[in-house]
Short mmCIF file of C-alpha atoms in Angstrom, two decimals:
data_model
loop_
_atom_site.label_atom_id
_atom_site.label_comp_id
_atom_site.label_asym_id
_atom_site.label_seq_id
_atom_site.Cartn_x
_atom_site.Cartn_y
_atom_site.Cartn_z
CA MET B 1 11.54 32.56 27.54
CA SER B 2 7.88 32.17 26.58
CA LEU B 3 6.62 30.90 23.25
CA ASN B 4 4.60 33.31 21.13
CA ARG B 5 1.10 32.35 19.96
CA THR B 6 2.22 31.72 16.39
CA THR B 7 4.64 29.07 17.56
CA LEU B 8 2.10 27.55 19.93
CA ALA B 9 -0.52 27.37 17.19
CA LEU B 10 1.84 25.66 14.78
CA ILE B 11 2.93 23.18 17.43
CA ALA B 12 -0.69 22.33 18.14
CA VAL B 13 -1.40 21.75 14.44
CA VAL B 14 1.71 19.64 13.96
CA THR B 15 0.90 17.55 17.04
CA ALA B 16 -2.63 16.91 15.81
CA LEU B 17 -1.45 15.95 12.34
CA GLY B 18 1.16 13.62 13.79
CA ALA B 19 -1.52 11.84 15.80
CA ILE B 20 -3.69 11.44 12.72
CA THR B 21 -1.07 10.23 10.24
CA GLY B 22 1.03 8.18 12.64
CA PHE B 23 3.97 8.08 10.25
CA ALA B 24 5.15 11.58 9.40
CA THR B 25 6.25 14.73 11.18
CA LEU B 26 6.41 18.27 9.95
CA THR B 27 8.68 21.25 10.37
CA ALA B 28 7.17 24.70 10.72
CA PRO B 29 8.18 27.44 8.24
CA SER B 30 11.42 29.24 9.03
CA THR B 31 9.70 32.65 8.88
CA GLU B 32 6.51 33.58 10.65
CA PRO B 33 3.50 34.09 8.35
CA THR B 34 1.93 37.51 8.12
CA GLY B 35 -1.60 38.67 7.50
CA GLY B 36 -4.88 38.01 9.30
CA ALA B 37 -5.51 35.32 11.85
CA ALA B 38 -7.43 33.28 9.27
CA ALA B 39 -4.71 33.02 6.62
CA THR B 40 -4.81 30.34 3.92
CA ALA B 41 -3.25 26.92 4.50
CA ALA B 42 0.35 26.28 3.55
CA GLN B 43 1.72 23.16 1.83
CA LEU B 44 4.59 21.77 3.90
CA PRO B 45 6.67 18.66 3.24
CA VAL B 46 6.83 15.99 5.91
CA GLU B 47 10.18 15.88 7.67
CA ARG B 48 10.10 12.20 8.62
CA SER B 49 8.44 9.10 7.15
CA THR B 50 8.34 5.55 8.55
CA LEU B 51 7.83 2.34 6.53
CA VAL B 52 7.42 -1.34 7.36
CA CYS B 53 8.30 -4.17 4.94
CA PRO B 54 6.96 -7.63 5.85
CA GLN B 55 9.05 -10.78 6.11
CA PRO B 56 9.37 -12.28 2.58
CA SER B 57 8.57 -15.85 1.69
CA SER B 58 10.77 -18.52 3.28
CA SER B 59 10.76 -20.59 0.07
CA GLU B 60 14.13 -21.92 -0.99
CA LEU B 61 13.07 -21.15 -4.57
CA GLY B 62 12.34 -17.48 -3.90
CA GLU B 63 14.33 -14.37 -4.73
CA THR B 64 13.34 -10.99 -3.29
CA THR B 65 14.14 -7.58 -4.75
CA TYR B 66 13.75 -4.33 -2.79
CA THR B 67 13.71 -0.95 -4.48
CA ALA B 68 13.75 2.34 -2.55
CA TYR B 69 13.04 5.74 -4.06
CA THR B 70 12.19 9.33 -3.15
CA PRO B 71 10.92 11.61 -5.94
CA LYS B 72 12.45 15.01 -6.49
CA GLY B 73 10.50 18.09 -5.43
CA GLU B 74 10.83 21.87 -5.35
CA VAL B 75 11.28 21.95 -1.57
CA GLN B 76 14.03 19.36 -1.74
CA ARG B 77 15.95 21.31 -4.36
CA GLU B 78 15.87 24.42 -2.17
CA SER B 79 17.04 22.63 0.98
CA GLY B 80 20.66 22.31 2.00
CA ASN B 81 19.93 19.31 4.23
CA LYS B 82 20.77 16.00 2.56
CA GLY B 83 18.70 13.89 4.96
CA SER B 84 18.90 10.11 5.38
CA ALA B 85 16.80 7.05 4.55
CA GLY B 86 17.28 3.36 5.32
CA LEU B 87 15.72 0.16 6.61
CA PHE B 88 16.87 -2.16 9.40
CA PRO B 89 15.97 -5.77 10.23
CA ALA B 90 13.10 -6.16 12.66
CA GLY B 91 13.47 -8.64 15.51
CA HIS B 92 13.29 -12.34 14.69
CA THR B 93 9.89 -13.92 14.14
CA LEU B 94 8.46 -14.65 17.58
CA GLU B 95 6.64 -17.90 18.18
CA GLY B 96 6.73 -18.27 21.94
CA GLY B 97 7.52 -14.79 23.19
CA GLY B 98 10.85 -13.11 23.65
CA ARG B 99 12.79 -10.91 21.26
CA GLY B 100 15.50 -12.16 18.95
CA LYS B 101 18.76 -10.49 18.06
CA HIS B 102 18.96 -8.38 14.94
CA LYS B 103 20.75 -9.78 11.93
CA ASP B 104 22.54 -7.82 9.29
CA ASN B 105 23.06 -8.95 5.70
CA LYS B 106 24.87 -12.20 4.86
CA GLU B 107 28.30 -10.67 5.20
CA ASN B 108 27.59 -9.69 8.81
CA GLU B 109 25.23 -12.50 9.81
CA GLY B 110 25.56 -13.27 13.49
CA ASP B 111 27.29 -9.95 14.25
CA GLU B 112 25.64 -8.39 17.29
CA LYS B 113 26.87 -4.90 16.42
CA ALA B 114 24.41 -2.32 15.15
CA PRO B 115 23.37 -3.44 11.67
CA LYS B 116 24.03 -1.35 8.61
CA PRO B 117 20.94 0.10 6.93
CA GLU B 118 19.52 -1.60 3.88
CA LEU B 119 18.68 0.52 0.82
CA PRO B 120 20.31 3.75 2.01
CA LEU B 121 19.36 6.64 -0.29
CA LYS B 122 21.87 9.37 -1.05
CA ALA B 123 19.60 11.78 -2.92
CA PRO B 124 16.07 12.04 -4.32
CA GLY B 125 15.51 10.99 -7.92
CA THR B 126 17.59 7.80 -8.18
CA PRO B 127 16.36 4.33 -7.11
CA VAL B 128 18.44 2.02 -4.92
CA VAL B 129 18.08 -1.76 -5.33
CA HIS B 130 18.89 -4.70 -3.03
CA GLU B 131 18.39 -8.40 -3.79
CA THR B 132 18.40 -11.42 -1.50
CA LYS B 133 17.78 -15.18 -1.75
CA ARG B 134 17.85 -15.71 2.01
CA THR B 135 15.10 -17.98 3.31
CA ASP B 136 15.32 -16.22 6.68
CA ALA B 137 15.22 -12.67 5.33
CA PRO B 138 13.67 -10.56 8.11
CA ALA B 139 10.96 -7.95 8.10
CA LEU B 140 12.40 -4.46 7.72
CA THR B 141 11.50 -1.19 9.41
CA GLY B 142 13.03 2.22 8.96
CA SER B 143 12.56 5.87 8.30
CA ALA B 144 13.57 8.72 6.03
CA ASP B 145 14.08 12.30 7.13
CA GLY B 146 14.79 15.70 5.66
CA PRO B 147 14.47 15.98 1.86
CA LEU B 148 14.36 12.18 1.52
CA ALA B 149 11.15 11.89 3.58
CA PRO B 150 8.44 13.32 1.26
CA GLY B 151 7.23 10.47 -0.96
CA TRP B 152 9.79 7.91 0.26
CA THR B 153 8.63 4.53 -1.05
CA VAL B 154 9.97 0.97 -1.01
CA GLN B 155 8.78 -1.88 -3.24
CA GLN B 156 9.28 -5.50 -2.16
CA THR B 157 8.88 -8.13 -4.92
CA THR B 158 9.52 -11.87 -4.58
CA ALA B 159 9.61 -14.40 -7.43
CA ILE B 160 8.98 -18.04 -6.47
CA THR B 161 9.41 -20.59 -9.26
CA ALA B 162 7.61 -23.60 -7.74
CA GLY B 163 5.67 -24.88 -4.76
CA THR B 164 2.77 -23.45 -2.77
CA GLY B 165 2.43 -19.76 -3.54
CA ARG B 166 4.66 -19.93 -6.62
CA GLY B 167 4.50 -16.77 -8.68
CA MET B 168 5.24 -13.08 -8.23
CA LEU B 169 4.48 -11.62 -4.80
CA GLY B 170 4.66 -7.84 -4.62
CA VAL B 171 3.89 -5.29 -1.93
CA GLY B 172 4.58 -1.65 -1.28
CA CYS B 173 6.11 -1.26 2.16
CA SER B 174 3.55 0.64 4.21
CA ALA B 175 3.32 3.23 6.96
CA PRO B 176 2.41 1.96 10.43
CA ASP B 177 -1.17 2.63 11.51
CA THR B 178 -3.82 1.56 14.02
CA ASP B 179 -6.67 0.24 11.85
CA PHE B 180 -6.67 -2.02 8.76
CA TRP B 181 -9.27 -3.81 6.61
CA PHE B 182 -8.36 -6.69 4.28
CA ALA B 183 -11.05 -7.94 1.88
CA GLY B 184 -10.56 -11.32 0.19
CA VAL B 185 -8.50 -13.30 2.70
CA SER B 186 -9.31 -16.98 3.20
CA THR B 187 -8.96 -19.85 5.67
CA ALA B 188 -10.19 -22.43 3.13
CA GLU B 189 -8.35 -25.67 2.47
CA GLY B 190 -5.57 -25.11 -0.03
CA ARG B 191 -5.04 -21.48 1.12
CA HIS B 192 -2.39 -20.46 3.61
CA ASP B 193 -2.92 -16.81 4.54
CA TYR B 194 -0.69 -15.11 7.11
CA ILE B 195 -1.23 -11.65 8.55
CA HIS B 196 2.19 -10.11 9.22
CA LEU B 197 2.15 -7.73 12.18
CA THR B 198 5.31 -5.64 12.58
CA ASN B 199 5.96 -3.13 15.35
CA PRO B 200 8.46 -0.42 14.32
CA ASP B 201 8.55 1.21 17.76
CA ASP B 202 10.27 0.33 21.04
CA ALA B 203 7.06 0.11 23.07
CA PRO B 204 4.90 -3.03 22.67
CA ALA B 205 1.66 -3.00 20.69
CA THR B 206 -1.57 -4.91 21.32
CA VAL B 207 -3.67 -6.08 18.38
CA ASP B 208 -7.12 -7.63 17.88
CA LEU B 209 -7.93 -9.70 14.78
CA GLN B 210 -11.53 -10.24 13.69
CA LEU B 211 -12.77 -12.26 10.69
CA TYR B 212 -16.11 -11.78 8.89
CA GLY B 213 -17.59 -14.32 6.47
CA LYS B 214 -20.84 -14.63 4.52
CA ASP B 215 -22.71 -15.39 7.77
CA GLY B 216 -21.18 -12.51 9.70
CA LYS B 217 -18.65 -12.44 12.49
CA VAL B 218 -16.48 -15.55 12.81
CA GLU B 219 -16.10 -16.40 16.50
CA SER B 220 -12.47 -16.62 17.63
CA GLU B 221 -10.82 -16.31 21.01
CA SER B 222 -7.24 -16.58 19.84
CA GLY B 223 -7.40 -13.38 17.77
CA SER B 224 -7.81 -11.03 20.74
CA GLY B 225 -5.05 -9.24 22.61
CA ILE B 226 -2.09 -10.35 20.47
CA ASN B 227 1.10 -8.83 21.87
CA ILE B 228 3.68 -7.45 19.40
CA PRO B 229 6.88 -6.59 21.32
CA GLY B 230 8.79 -3.50 20.35
CA GLY B 231 10.83 -3.99 17.18
CA ALA B 232 9.32 -7.42 16.53
CA THR B 233 7.33 -9.04 13.75
CA VAL B 234 4.65 -11.68 14.32
CA PRO B 235 3.04 -13.65 11.45
CA VAL B 236 -0.32 -15.23 12.33
CA LEU B 237 -1.78 -18.05 10.23
CA LEU B 238 -5.41 -17.02 9.79
CA SER B 239 -6.71 -20.59 9.67
CA THR B 240 -5.68 -20.96 13.33
CA LEU B 241 -8.31 -18.36 14.22
CA THR B 242 -11.27 -20.39 12.90
CA ALA B 243 -12.71 -23.75 13.87
CA ASP B 244 -13.94 -24.41 10.30
CA PRO B 245 -12.58 -23.29 6.91
CA VAL B 246 -14.11 -20.04 5.62
CA THR B 247 -13.74 -18.67 2.08
CA ASN B 248 -14.04 -15.02 0.96
CA VAL B 249 -13.32 -13.43 4.31
CA THR B 250 -12.83 -9.83 5.42
CA LEU B 251 -10.20 -9.31 8.11
CA HIS B 252 -10.22 -6.35 10.51
CA VAL B 253 -6.99 -5.51 12.32
CA ALA B 254 -7.57 -3.13 15.24
CA VAL B 255 -4.66 -1.87 17.34
CA ARG B 256 -5.49 -1.27 21.00
CA SER B 257 -2.15 0.30 21.86
CA GLY B 258 0.82 1.39 19.80
CA ARG B 259 0.95 1.17 16.01
CA ILE B 260 1.97 -1.53 13.54
CA GLY B 261 2.52 -2.32 9.90
CA ALA B 262 0.17 -5.00 8.56
CA GLN B 263 0.11 -7.01 5.32
CA VAL B 264 -1.44 -10.37 4.40
CA GLN B 265 0.58 -13.00 2.54
CA ALA B 266 -1.85 -15.25 0.63
CA LEU B 267 -0.43 -18.57 -0.59
CA ASP B 268 -2.54 -20.97 -2.67
CA GLU B 269 -1.56 -24.56 -3.48
CA LYS B 270 -2.87 -24.25 -7.06
CA LEU B 271 -3.30 -20.56 -7.92
CA GLY B 272 0.04 -19.13 -6.82
CA GLY B 273 0.44 -16.37 -4.28
CA ASP B 274 0.65 -12.65 -3.61
CA TRP B 275 0.41 -10.03 -0.89
CA ILE B 276 -2.91 -8.45 0.02
CA ALA B 277 -2.59 -4.78 0.96
CA ALA B 278 -5.11 -3.06 3.20
CA SER B 279 -8.22 -1.62 1.60
CA ALA B 280 -8.86 2.10 1.67
CA ALA B 281 -10.89 3.31 4.66
CA PRO B 282 -14.61 2.43 4.48
CA SER B 283 -16.39 4.70 2.01
CA GLY B 284 -19.68 4.94 0.14
CA SER B 285 -17.89 4.84 -3.24
CA VAL B 286 -14.75 2.83 -3.96
CA VAL B 287 -12.36 2.36 -6.89
CA LEU B 288 -10.35 -0.81 -7.55
CA PRO B 289 -7.81 -0.02 -10.34
CA GLY B 290 -5.35 -2.22 -12.20
CA ILE B 291 -7.36 -5.10 -13.71
CA PRO B 292 -5.29 -6.52 -16.59
CA ALA B 293 -6.88 -6.95 -20.02
CA ASP B 294 -6.26 -10.72 -20.08
CA ALA B 295 -7.79 -11.46 -16.67
CA THR B 296 -9.46 -14.89 -16.75
CA GLY B 297 -11.16 -14.52 -13.37
CA VAL B 298 -12.21 -11.57 -11.19
CA ARG B 299 -13.75 -12.13 -7.77
CA LEU B 300 -15.07 -9.18 -5.74
CA VAL B 301 -15.32 -9.36 -1.95
CA ALA B 302 -17.15 -6.45 -0.28
CA PHE B 303 -17.99 -5.79 3.36
CA ALA B 304 -20.19 -3.17 5.03
CA PRO B 305 -18.79 -2.43 8.52
CA GLY B 306 -21.52 0.03 9.48
CA GLU B 307 -25.05 -0.53 10.73
CA ARG B 308 -26.65 -0.15 7.28
CA ASP B 309 -26.71 -2.53 4.32
CA ALA B 310 -25.05 -1.22 1.16
CA GLU B 311 -26.79 -1.26 -2.22
CA LEU B 312 -24.06 -0.71 -4.79
CA ALA B 313 -24.01 0.08 -8.49
CA VAL B 314 -21.25 -1.91 -10.21
CA LYS B 315 -19.38 -0.58 -13.25
CA PHE B 316 -16.26 -1.48 -15.18
CA ALA B 317 -14.21 1.53 -16.32
CA GLY B 318 -12.34 0.57 -19.50
CA PRO B 319 -10.34 2.63 -22.01
CA SER B 320 -13.41 4.10 -23.71
CA GLY B 321 -15.91 4.44 -20.86
CA SER B 322 -17.82 2.73 -18.05
CA ILE B 323 -20.31 -0.10 -18.47
CA SER B 324 -22.35 -2.23 -16.08
CA PRO B 325 -21.53 -5.96 -16.28
CA ALA B 326 -24.51 -7.92 -17.60
CA GLY B 327 -26.47 -9.51 -14.77
CA ARG B 328 -24.29 -7.81 -12.13
CA GLU B 329 -25.46 -4.21 -12.40
CA THR B 330 -25.97 -3.95 -8.63
CA LEU B 331 -24.67 -5.69 -5.52
CA HIS B 332 -26.37 -5.94 -2.13
CA VAL B 333 -23.97 -6.10 0.83
CA LYS B 334 -25.53 -6.92 4.19
CA SER B 335 -24.19 -5.12 7.23
CA GLY B 336 -21.53 -7.13 9.04
CA MET B 337 -21.33 -9.83 6.36
CA ALA B 338 -18.76 -10.42 3.60
CA THR B 339 -20.32 -10.69 0.15
CA ALA B 340 -18.46 -12.30 -2.77
CA VAL B 341 -19.36 -12.35 -6.46
CA ASP B 342 -17.49 -13.69 -9.49
CA LEU B 343 -17.15 -11.34 -12.47
CA ASN B 344 -15.19 -13.65 -14.74
CA ASP B 345 -16.15 -12.06 -18.08
CA LEU B 346 -15.64 -8.53 -16.83
CA THR B 347 -12.81 -7.12 -18.96
CA LYS B 348 -13.67 -8.47 -22.44
CA GLY B 349 -10.03 -8.02 -23.41
CA GLU B 350 -9.60 -4.48 -22.10
CA PRO B 351 -7.72 -3.19 -19.03
CA GLY B 352 -9.77 -1.36 -16.47
CA ALA B 353 -11.02 -0.71 -12.96
CA LEU B 354 -14.06 -1.73 -10.97
CA LEU B 355 -16.18 1.15 -9.67
CA LEU B 356 -18.63 0.72 -6.79
CA SER B 357 -21.01 3.53 -5.85
CA PRO B 358 -24.38 3.85 -4.07
CA ALA B 359 -27.21 2.56 -6.28
CA GLU B 360 -29.75 5.18 -7.26
CA GLY B 361 -31.98 6.08 -4.34
CA SER B 362 -30.13 3.83 -1.86
CA GLY B 363 -28.15 6.40 0.15
CA GLN B 364 -24.61 6.15 1.46
CA ALA B 365 -23.33 3.10 3.35
CA PRO B 366 -19.56 2.69 3.82
CA VAL B 367 -17.89 -0.42 2.40
CA VAL B 368 -14.44 -1.95 2.10
CA ALA B 369 -13.64 -4.08 -0.94
CA GLY B 370 -11.00 -6.12 -2.70
CA LEU B 371 -10.51 -8.16 -5.87
CA ARG B 372 -8.81 -11.48 -6.50
CA VAL B 373 -7.69 -11.47 -10.13
CA LEU B 374 -6.55 -14.53 -12.10
CA ARG B 375 -4.47 -14.78 -15.26
CA GLY B 376 -3.80 -17.96 -17.23
CA LYS B 377 -5.76 -21.20 -17.34
CA GLY B 378 -5.75 -24.61 -15.73
CA ALA B 379 -2.58 -25.55 -13.89
CA LYS B 380 -0.84 -22.41 -15.18
CA GLN B 381 -2.99 -19.85 -13.37
CA GLU B 382 -1.59 -17.10 -11.17
CA MET B 383 -3.43 -14.75 -8.79
CA ALA B 384 -3.06 -11.20 -7.56
CA PHE B 385 -5.12 -8.95 -5.28
CA ILE B 386 -6.40 -5.41 -5.80
CA PRO B 387 -7.78 -3.54 -2.78
CA ALA B 388 -9.95 -0.44 -2.99
CA THR B 389 -7.65 2.58 -3.03
CA ALA B 390 -7.83 6.27 -2.21
CA PRO B 391 -7.21 8.93 -4.91
CA VAL B 392 -3.92 10.65 -5.68
CA GLU B 393 -4.40 14.05 -4.06
CA GLU B 394 -0.94 15.37 -4.84
CA ARG B 395 1.53 12.65 -5.80
CA THR B 396 2.27 8.93 -5.62
CA THR B 397 5.11 6.67 -6.75
CA ALA B 398 5.53 3.06 -7.83
CA ALA B 399 9.13 1.93 -7.32
CA GLY B 400 10.65 -1.22 -8.81
CA SER B 401 9.38 -0.81 -12.38
CA SER B 402 11.27 -2.38 -15.27
CA ALA B 403 11.64 -1.82 -19.00
CA LYS B 404 9.61 -4.97 -19.69
CA GLY B 405 6.53 -6.06 -17.81
CA SER B 406 5.45 -2.81 -16.12
CA THR B 407 2.04 -1.23 -16.72
CA LEU B 408 0.63 1.85 -15.00
CA PHE B 409 -3.15 2.28 -14.72
CA LEU B 410 -4.73 5.73 -14.28
CA VAL B 411 -8.47 5.94 -13.57
CA ALA B 412 -10.75 8.98 -13.66
CA PRO B 413 -13.91 7.52 -12.10
CA GLY B 414 -16.04 10.64 -12.35
CA LYS B 415 -14.91 13.88 -13.96
CA ALA B 416 -12.21 14.33 -16.59
CA ALA B 417 -8.74 14.82 -15.12
CA LYS B 418 -5.15 15.53 -16.05
CA ALA B 419 -2.13 13.76 -14.55
CA LYS B 420 1.61 14.02 -15.06
CA VAL B 421 3.70 10.83 -15.03
CA THR B 422 7.48 10.79 -14.65
CA ALA B 423 9.71 7.79 -15.29
CA SER B 424 12.74 8.36 -13.05
CA ALA B 425 16.34 7.74 -13.89
CA GLY B 426 17.24 4.06 -13.72
CA SER B 427 19.09 2.48 -10.83
CA GLU B 428 22.04 2.09 -13.21
CA GLY B 429 21.78 5.37 -15.10
CA GLY B 430 19.61 7.31 -17.54
CA LYS B 431 17.54 10.51 -17.53
CA PRO B 432 13.97 10.96 -16.31
CA VAL B 433 11.15 11.39 -18.84
CA SER B 434 7.78 13.04 -18.12
CA LYS B 435 4.46 13.08 -19.94
CA THR B 436 1.06 14.58 -19.14
CA TYR B 437 -2.08 12.53 -19.79
CA ASP B 438 -5.64 13.72 -20.34
CA LEU B 439 -7.99 11.24 -18.67
CA LYS B 440 -11.55 11.03 -19.92
CA PRO B 441 -14.33 10.67 -17.33
CA GLY B 442 -15.21 7.10 -16.37
CA THR B 443 -12.17 5.57 -18.08
CA THR B 444 -8.92 3.72 -17.43
CA THR B 445 -5.71 4.68 -19.22
CA ALA B 446 -3.07 1.93 -19.32
CA ILE B 447 0.52 3.17 -19.79
CA ASP B 448 3.23 0.65 -20.64
CA GLY B 449 5.68 2.61 -22.79
CA LEU B 450 6.99 5.40 -20.56
CA ARG B 451 10.65 4.72 -19.79
CA PRO B 452 13.68 6.80 -18.74
CA GLU B 453 15.92 8.02 -21.54
CA GLY B 454 18.87 5.66 -21.80
CA GLY B 455 17.81 4.12 -18.53
CA LYS B 456 19.31 0.93 -17.17
CA GLY B 457 18.12 -1.13 -14.24
CA THR B 458 14.85 -0.52 -12.43
CA PHE B 459 13.09 2.84 -12.24
CA ALA B 460 10.16 4.51 -10.53
CA LEU B 461 6.94 5.91 -11.96
CA THR B 462 5.67 9.03 -10.20
CA VAL B 463 2.09 10.23 -10.76
CA GLU B 464 1.17 13.85 -10.01
CA TRP B 465 -2.41 15.08 -10.04
CA VAL B 466 -2.62 18.21 -12.22
CA SER B 467 -6.29 19.19 -12.56
CA GLY B 468 -9.87 17.97 -12.88
CA GLY B 469 -11.55 15.21 -10.91
CA PRO B 470 -10.05 12.50 -8.72
CA VAL B 471 -7.39 10.18 -10.14
CA HIS B 472 -6.77 6.64 -8.86
CA ALA B 473 -3.67 4.65 -9.80
CA ALA B 474 -2.15 1.16 -9.77
CA ARG B 475 0.95 -0.50 -11.23
CA MET B 476 1.25 -4.08 -12.48
CA LEU B 477 4.50 -6.05 -12.73
CA GLU B 478 4.49 -9.22 -14.82
CA THR B 479 6.75 -11.93 -16.17
CA ALA B 480 6.26 -15.35 -17.74
CA LYS B 481 8.01 -18.44 -16.36
CA LYS B 482 7.31 -22.02 -17.43
CA GLY B 483 4.20 -20.80 -19.23
CA ILE B 484 2.76 -19.21 -16.08
CA PRO B 485 1.77 -15.51 -16.42
CA MET B 486 3.16 -14.37 -13.08
CA PHE B 487 2.07 -10.90 -11.98
CA THR B 488 1.37 -8.59 -9.06
CA VAL B 489 -0.58 -5.34 -8.75
CA GLN B 490 0.09 -2.52 -6.29
CA THR B 491 -2.48 0.20 -5.82
CA LEU B 492 -1.03 3.69 -5.38
CA PRO B 493 -2.78 6.01 -2.94
CA ASP B 494 -1.35 9.46 -2.27
CA ASP B 495 2.13 9.31 -0.73
CA GLY B 496 1.30 11.84 1.99
CA GLY B 497 4.52 13.70 1.30
CA MET B 498 2.87 17.11 1.51
CA VAL B 499 0.49 18.20 4.25
CA ARG B 500 -1.70 21.30 4.43
CA VAL B 501 -0.98 23.28 7.58
CA PRO B 502 -3.07 26.38 8.38
CA LYS B 503 -0.94 29.50 8.57
CA ALA B 504 -1.04 31.13 11.99
CA ALA B 505 -0.64 34.78 12.86
CA GLU B 506 -0.36 36.67 16.15
CA ASP B 507 -3.58 38.17 17.53
CA LEU B 508 -2.67 40.00 20.74
CA SER B 509 -6.30 41.05 21.28
CA VAL B 510 -7.05 37.63 22.79
CA LEU B 511 -4.79 38.51 25.72
CA GLY B 512 -7.22 41.16 26.98
CA ASP B 513 -6.17 44.03 29.23
CA GLY B 514 -4.53 41.93 31.96
#
């Protein structure tokens, strides 16, 4: 039996989209579209999503909490398929080659049988939580399919009470990809930064690591051709890639074959620790949301990967509008070199976002960027990292929020916009609550009071773009221990749960007369 042209066209589109996204697959509509050959695009939910969670800290004073969540959607309510979602331990950390056996949770440790999934979801709309104090907790990889796939998100948060990297380390488990930029890593004395490379597939992956400092490319032979066996995770200490310590570095992770998940764990002997997520793809204008009002230090690291220097206008978008920081109205970033600048008096007591755009008359030059943000003073400082992030095109979700110490930041960098925010039911009960926010142009709106009705446990905050200009989002978690303002910020790009697929229709005229 031969396939008709409608089916072939849809298969071609789905194949191309799968190659681009690398983490989601689609299912074609159950009925063939009608109309002309150039019909409008359809919005289809992804049918499968893959996530990678890095290996948590090995500190004996650390406790890690995972929260998984899939938001509800119209397509999910109409589907009879329940779907599945869960994470499994990746292979043991590899130091000299070889692949370790999988381990299950404590109850089944050492059991060579197939491990049970962590954080299995039963239905969209309710978070699932798992906690562990294991010092050998593994990296996790897994997937969600059916109605649990669109928007599936997992938050990993570790609290460490003392020692190097003490503080709150948070990261959103990410989709595997083939290219990553991290702005703000360091190989300086007192910093211990590890890039965690996790391969969710059976086939091996090959990875190149390249560092760029203020003088350009940092020569390193050991960063080329790193082999990541199938199902394995490999942490690489970045200081082993450089002969001399380098501060304010941009790291490029390029995958030659296969795909990986990649996150940087930054541990400082004095300033605490956190995860550094990958920056958004290089762009002429970037947004870095989620700067807390009480930030005592803000350091920007920017890098221009193209052939042109970047001349950037710098603005801080606060609650009432955007202003240029005095003496730092513009920033010149030389091609191939990492540029760092301290903006310590940036917030003036107001939450906000940093906006970088081409300076007047300078033209477009793509950049990647990241912030290191400090809270507290003296020996009681804590740090977090904010990478440049893409806008919310349809929807995004921050899992692992709590009744105390959770703040959502919504930024409209250009035009006015409208966004809907939903606080889900809690992991231990409650009803979701939604509210729509009008966002003024060039401003940041900080939301810290939206909670589920009667909710108990942790919950998720889902942001949906409604109308107007682009919206960028971030979520901060915070707590105070021993006088230290511990915190972490996760930026929230679009979840990729819906993909536009052009509708196809039969056109028999292309067959000719033969």
